[in-house]
Amino acid sequence: QVTIIPQEVYDSSEIASKIGMYLDGRDIDFKNKTIFLKPSFVFPVSDMDKTIAINTHIAVVTGVARVFSERGARTIFIAEHRTQGRARYAFAMVGIKKAVKDIQNVKFCYLDEKPTKLVTINNPFIKDHMIKYPKMLLDGTIDYFVSLPKLKGNNYAGVTLSIKNNFGLISKKERLKHHDDSLHEHLADIALIRQPDLIITDAIVSGEGNGPSETDPVKTHMLIVGSNCLAVDIACCYLIEKNPKEVRHLKLLSERGIGPLDISEVEITNKAYLDSKRKKFRDPDLNLNVHPGIKIYKGKDVCNQGCIAFLRSYLDSYGKNLGWDVLSGMTIIVGKDLDIPEEELKKLEKKKTIVYGECAKKFKKYGVYFKGCPPDYIIAFFKLSLQTKLPNNPYFQYVSYPKFVKTWLIYLLQRVFRF
C-alpha cells in the first residue's frame, strides 16, 4: 500500500503532524527503537533555492526525525555518505544540525566514517558481485531503516527514487566500480541486501530533467509514503508519467519478486490527489551536442550510464549556469572503436580537448586526459577548471572552503584517535 499525503510547503511541523498521523494509524511501537534516516544530500550547498529540486529538503528530514523522537525512539540516526568532500561537510553545508538541534535523541551518522562489511550478494545481477555495505544496517543495530529520497530525474539511472537513494549508502569508490552500463544491475544488487522499512519520498517540489544537480523544480505538492520500495517508486513514476518498465533497476527487482511493476498492482490511498497532480516530466537528455561550437568524437562502444552521463552533467554545470556559449570551441573524445584522421587530431588545441575515460586513452596526447572507467567526477571538475580553457566551474562558488578544510581535518583526526 502507498499513501499520498498532500503537502504544499516545506513546513517541518506540518510534515511531522501528517507523518505522525500516518504512523499512528499503523500501530507501530517505536519506543526504545533505533531509527536510520537516509536522506539525499547529493549537492551539499547552503543555497536552499539551488537545491530545492535536488536534495531531500531539511524540513522533511527534520519533520520525520521529530515524529520518531516524539514516539520514544532511543536513537535517530541521520545518515549520508560523502559526495563532495567528506560526509561531515555535507551535513555542515545543508544546515541540518541547526534544524534538528531541539529534537531529542538525534545523532549524525557520517557513513564514510562507519565500519562496513563486505557482503556477497546472493544470486546477484552482476556476477560475483560483492559490496562494502554499512555494518550497522546488517548487525541488528538498526530497528527501522527509513529512506527519504527526493523525486527527481537522474542522468545516470533515469530517475532518483528510493532504490537510487540506496546508492548513498556506499562509498564513492564502491559507486564508481559499476558506474557504467551495468549501473542498474549495481543498484538492484544493493537493494537486495536490505530494503527500507519505510519510504517517505520528498515530492513537495520534484526535479525534472537532468539530475542529480541541474533538475528544474516542479511543484508536485505531496509526500509519497509506503513500506515497499518498488510500490512507492512505481507511484512516483506514475506521478511523472514515467513508464517503470523503462527503468531497468525497477524491472530487475520486480522480476526478482521484491515488489510490483504496474500501478494497477499498487493499492494507493488518496489516488485522486495523485491523479490531479500528474504531469509528464522531461526525461534526462544525454545528448552531448549542446552547442553548435562543440565537436564530439564518440566511439561505437560507450557507456551511457557512465562516461556519457558524467560528461553531460559537466556540460550542464557550465551551460545552465554560465551560458552555453562558454562551451564553444571545445572538443570531446570518448568511447571505444573510434578512428579519427591524423590530420584532424593535429588541428586540435590540447587545452580545448577533453579525452574522457579509459576507452579513449589512445588519444590522450591530443588533449586533457581524464583517466578511469569512469573517471572520478570530483577530480574531473577540478581538471576541467585547472587544465582546460574552460573557466572555473560555477559549482565552486557554492563551496565553503573553511568548512571543507575543517571537516577534512576532523575526519583525519577521528581516523587517528577514533573519537
PDB file of C-alpha atoms in Angstrom, residues 198-336:
ATOM      1  CA  LEU A 198       9.556   2.826   5.303  1.00  0.00           C
ATOM      2  CA  ILE A 199       9.937   5.192   2.359  1.00  0.00           C
ATOM      3  CA  ILE A 200       8.906   8.853   2.548  1.00  0.00           C
ATOM      4  CA  THR A 201       9.565  10.461  -0.823  1.00  0.00           C
ATOM      5  CA  ASP A 202      10.012  14.216  -0.931  1.00  0.00           C
ATOM      6  CA  ALA A 203       7.771  15.168  -3.851  1.00  0.00           C
ATOM      7  CA  ILE A 204       6.712  18.533  -2.469  1.00  0.00           C
ATOM      8  CA  VAL A 205       8.976  20.045  -5.087  1.00  0.00           C
ATOM      9  CA  SER A 206      10.266  17.461  -7.557  1.00  0.00           C
ATOM     10  CA  GLY A 207      13.130  17.700 -10.034  1.00  0.00           C
ATOM     11  CA  GLU A 208      12.510  17.490 -13.781  1.00  0.00           C
ATOM     12  CA  GLY A 209      15.152  16.792 -16.418  1.00  0.00           C
ATOM     13  CA  ASN A 210      18.886  16.459 -15.978  1.00  0.00           C
ATOM     14  CA  GLY A 211      19.778  15.385 -12.476  1.00  0.00           C
ATOM     15  CA  PRO A 212      21.087  14.987  -9.975  1.00  0.00           C
ATOM     16  CA  SER A 213      22.378  18.557  -9.908  1.00  0.00           C
ATOM     17  CA  GLU A 214      20.581  20.507 -12.647  1.00  0.00           C
ATOM     18  CA  THR A 215      16.953  19.477 -12.387  1.00  0.00           C
ATOM     19  CA  ASP A 216      14.242  22.084 -12.841  1.00  0.00           C
ATOM     20  CA  PRO A 217      11.815  22.443  -9.909  1.00  0.00           C
ATOM     21  CA  VAL A 218       8.207  21.357 -10.363  1.00  0.00           C
ATOM     22  CA  LYS A 219       5.688  21.811  -7.548  1.00  0.00           C
ATOM     23  CA  THR A 220       4.059  18.404  -7.131  1.00  0.00           C
ATOM     24  CA  HIS A 221       2.887  19.121  -3.553  1.00  0.00           C
ATOM     25  CA  MET A 222       2.996  15.713  -1.881  1.00  0.00           C
ATOM     26  CA  LEU A 223       4.838  13.126   0.135  1.00  0.00           C
ATOM     27  CA  ILE A 224       4.658   9.597  -1.277  1.00  0.00           C
ATOM     28  CA  VAL A 225       4.814   7.091   1.555  1.00  0.00           C
ATOM     29  CA  GLY A 226       4.861   3.319   1.859  1.00  0.00           C
ATOM     30  CA  SER A 227       6.702   0.272   3.132  1.00  0.00           C
ATOM     31  CA  ASN A 228       7.542  -1.424  -0.173  1.00  0.00           C
ATOM     32  CA  CYS A 229      10.315   0.308  -2.103  1.00  0.00           C
ATOM     33  CA  LEU A 230       9.067  -0.769  -5.518  1.00  0.00           C
ATOM     34  CA  ALA A 231       5.459   0.155  -4.823  1.00  0.00           C
ATOM     35  CA  VAL A 232       6.500   3.664  -3.734  1.00  0.00           C
ATOM     36  CA  ASP A 233       8.840   4.071  -6.700  1.00  0.00           C
ATOM     37  CA  ILE A 234       6.104   2.911  -9.091  1.00  0.00           C
ATOM     38  CA  ALA A 235       3.733   5.527  -7.633  1.00  0.00           C
ATOM     39  CA  CYS A 236       6.448   8.155  -8.171  1.00  0.00           C
ATOM     40  CA  CYS A 237       6.826   7.035 -11.788  1.00  0.00           C
ATOM     41  CA  TYR A 238       3.062   7.288 -12.200  1.00  0.00           C
ATOM     42  CA  LEU A 239       3.125  10.888 -10.926  1.00  0.00           C
ATOM     43  CA  ILE A 240       5.683  11.971 -13.536  1.00  0.00           C
ATOM     44  CA  GLU A 241       4.246   9.709 -16.270  1.00  0.00           C
ATOM     45  CA  LYS A 242       7.395   7.627 -16.469  1.00  0.00           C
ATOM     46  CA  ASN A 243       6.979   4.014 -17.588  1.00  0.00           C
ATOM     47  CA  PRO A 244       8.597   1.974 -14.779  1.00  0.00           C
ATOM     48  CA  LYS A 245       9.330  -0.823 -17.241  1.00  0.00           C
ATOM     49  CA  GLU A 246      11.836   1.573 -18.828  1.00  0.00           C
ATOM     50  CA  VAL A 247      13.717   1.923 -15.523  1.00  0.00           C
ATOM     51  CA  ARG A 248      15.846  -1.195 -15.604  1.00  0.00           C
ATOM     52  CA  HIS A 249      16.644  -1.452 -11.892  1.00  0.00           C
ATOM     53  CA  LEU A 250      12.917  -1.391 -11.078  1.00  0.00           C
ATOM     54  CA  LYS A 251      12.203  -4.058 -13.679  1.00  0.00           C
ATOM     55  CA  LEU A 252      15.020  -6.294 -12.425  1.00  0.00           C
ATOM     56  CA  LEU A 253      13.855  -6.116  -8.816  1.00  0.00           C
ATOM     57  CA  SER A 254      10.238  -6.734  -9.750  1.00  0.00           C
ATOM     58  CA  GLU A 255      11.271  -9.846 -11.661  1.00  0.00           C
ATOM     59  CA  ARG A 256      13.066 -10.968  -8.504  1.00  0.00           C
ATOM     60  CA  GLY A 257       9.840 -10.614  -6.501  1.00  0.00           C
ATOM     61  CA  ILE A 258      10.716  -7.518  -4.457  1.00  0.00           C
ATOM     62  CA  GLY A 259       7.517  -5.728  -5.452  1.00  0.00           C
ATOM     63  CA  PRO A 260       5.115  -4.746  -8.247  1.00  0.00           C
ATOM     64  CA  LEU A 261       5.969  -3.067 -11.543  1.00  0.00           C
ATOM     65  CA  ASP A 262       2.493  -1.988 -12.630  1.00  0.00           C
ATOM     66  CA  ILE A 263       0.499   0.772 -10.969  1.00  0.00           C
ATOM     67  CA  SER A 264      -2.614  -1.422 -11.136  1.00  0.00           C
ATOM     68  CA  GLU A 265      -0.943  -3.728  -8.601  1.00  0.00           C
ATOM     69  CA  VAL A 266      -0.418  -0.917  -6.084  1.00  0.00           C
ATOM     70  CA  GLU A 267      -3.143  -0.006  -3.599  1.00  0.00           C
ATOM     71  CA  ILE A 268      -2.977   3.778  -3.354  1.00  0.00           C
ATOM     72  CA  THR A 269      -4.641   5.808  -0.628  1.00  0.00           C
ATOM     73  CA  ASN A 270      -5.687   9.247  -1.931  1.00  0.00           C
ATOM     74  CA  LYS A 271      -5.121   8.296  -5.568  1.00  0.00           C
ATOM     75  CA  ALA A 272      -7.464  11.063  -6.735  1.00  0.00           C
ATOM     76  CA  TYR A 273      -4.990  13.633  -5.424  1.00  0.00           C
ATOM     77  CA  LEU A 274      -2.125  11.815  -7.128  1.00  0.00           C
ATOM     78  CA  ASP A 275      -4.079  11.831 -10.401  1.00  0.00           C
ATOM     79  CA  SER A 276      -4.766  15.549 -10.071  1.00  0.00           C
ATOM     80  CA  LYS A 277      -1.031  16.296  -9.880  1.00  0.00           C
ATOM     81  CA  ARG A 278       0.169  14.047 -12.693  1.00  0.00           C
ATOM     82  CA  LYS A 279       2.493  15.700 -15.189  1.00  0.00           C
ATOM     83  CA  LYS A 280       4.746  14.318 -17.878  1.00  0.00           C
ATOM     84  CA  PHE A 281       8.320  15.116 -16.859  1.00  0.00           C
ATOM     85  CA  ARG A 282      11.069  15.539 -19.428  1.00  0.00           C
ATOM     86  CA  ASP A 283      13.473  12.635 -19.397  1.00  0.00           C
ATOM     87  CA  PRO A 284      17.157  13.427 -18.836  1.00  0.00           C
ATOM     88  CA  ASP A 285      18.837  14.431 -22.099  1.00  0.00           C
ATOM     89  CA  LEU A 286      22.247  12.797 -22.611  1.00  0.00           C
ATOM     90  CA  ASN A 287      22.970  14.428 -25.968  1.00  0.00           C
ATOM     91  CA  LEU A 288      26.470  15.963 -25.840  1.00  0.00           C
ATOM     92  CA  ASN A 289      25.839  18.286 -28.792  1.00  0.00           C
ATOM     93  CA  VAL A 290      24.600  21.075 -26.550  1.00  0.00           C
ATOM     94  CA  HIS A 291      26.140  23.856 -28.654  1.00  0.00           C
ATOM     95  CA  PRO A 292      26.971  24.097 -32.371  1.00  0.00           C
ATOM     96  CA  GLY A 293      30.510  25.096 -31.426  1.00  0.00           C
ATOM     97  CA  ILE A 294      31.283  21.779 -29.687  1.00  0.00           C
ATOM     98  CA  LYS A 295      32.926  18.950 -31.632  1.00  0.00           C
ATOM     99  CA  ILE A 296      32.087  15.436 -30.432  1.00  0.00           C
ATOM    100  CA  TYR A 297      34.022  12.286 -31.347  1.00  0.00           C
ATOM    101  CA  LYS A 298      32.038   9.405 -29.852  1.00  0.00           C
ATOM    102  CA  GLY A 299      33.033   5.761 -30.259  1.00  0.00           C
ATOM    103  CA  LYS A 300      30.645   2.988 -31.196  1.00  0.00           C
ATOM    104  CA  ASP A 301      31.044   1.407 -27.763  1.00  0.00           C
ATOM    105  CA  VAL A 302      30.391   3.906 -24.978  1.00  0.00           C
ATOM    106  CA  CYS A 303      28.604   3.728 -21.611  1.00  0.00           C
ATOM    107  CA  ASN A 304      25.562   5.970 -21.356  1.00  0.00           C
ATOM    108  CA  GLN A 305      25.286   5.361 -17.592  1.00  0.00           C
ATOM    109  CA  GLY A 306      28.983   6.142 -17.178  1.00  0.00           C
ATOM    110  CA  CYS A 307      31.083   8.459 -19.312  1.00  0.00           C
ATOM    111  CA  ILE A 308      28.257   9.959 -21.386  1.00  0.00           C
ATOM    112  CA  ALA A 309      26.107  10.801 -18.359  1.00  0.00           C
ATOM    113  CA  PHE A 310      29.072  12.280 -16.491  1.00  0.00           C
ATOM    114  CA  LEU A 311      30.074  14.386 -19.490  1.00  0.00           C
ATOM    115  CA  ARG A 312      26.539  15.682 -19.915  1.00  0.00           C
ATOM    116  CA  SER A 313      26.478  16.600 -16.227  1.00  0.00           C
ATOM    117  CA  TYR A 314      29.691  18.618 -16.604  1.00  0.00           C
ATOM    118  CA  LEU A 315      28.324  20.371 -19.694  1.00  0.00           C
ATOM    119  CA  ASP A 316      25.095  21.176 -17.842  1.00  0.00           C
ATOM    120  CA  SER A 317      27.019  22.612 -14.898  1.00  0.00           C
ATOM    121  CA  TYR A 318      28.667  25.120 -17.222  1.00  0.00           C
ATOM    122  CA  GLY A 319      25.884  25.740 -19.715  1.00  0.00           C
ATOM    123  CA  LYS A 320      22.969  26.167 -17.319  1.00  0.00           C
ATOM    124  CA  ASN A 321      24.918  28.479 -15.013  1.00  0.00           C
ATOM    125  CA  LEU A 322      27.269  30.428 -17.305  1.00  0.00           C
ATOM    126  CA  GLY A 323      25.506  30.103 -20.655  1.00  0.00           C
ATOM    127  CA  TRP A 324      26.107  27.509 -23.354  1.00  0.00           C
ATOM    128  CA  ASP A 325      28.420  29.788 -25.348  1.00  0.00           C
ATOM    129  CA  VAL A 326      31.163  29.177 -22.796  1.00  0.00           C
ATOM    130  CA  LEU A 327      31.480  25.664 -24.263  1.00  0.00           C
ATOM    131  CA  SER A 328      32.041  26.836 -27.831  1.00  0.00           C
ATOM    132  CA  GLY A 329      35.322  25.638 -29.319  1.00  0.00           C
ATOM    133  CA  MET A 330      35.620  22.588 -27.058  1.00  0.00           C
ATOM    134  CA  THR A 331      36.199  19.064 -28.393  1.00  0.00           C
ATOM    135  CA  ILE A 332      35.239  15.837 -26.608  1.00  0.00           C
ATOM    136  CA  ILE A 333      36.703  12.415 -27.415  1.00  0.00           C
ATOM    137  CA  VAL A 334      35.006   9.471 -25.697  1.00  0.00           C
ATOM    138  CA  GLY A 335      34.350   5.774 -26.250  1.00  0.00           C
ATOM    139  CA  LYS A 336      35.837   2.681 -27.891  1.00  0.00           C
TER     140      LYS A 336
END
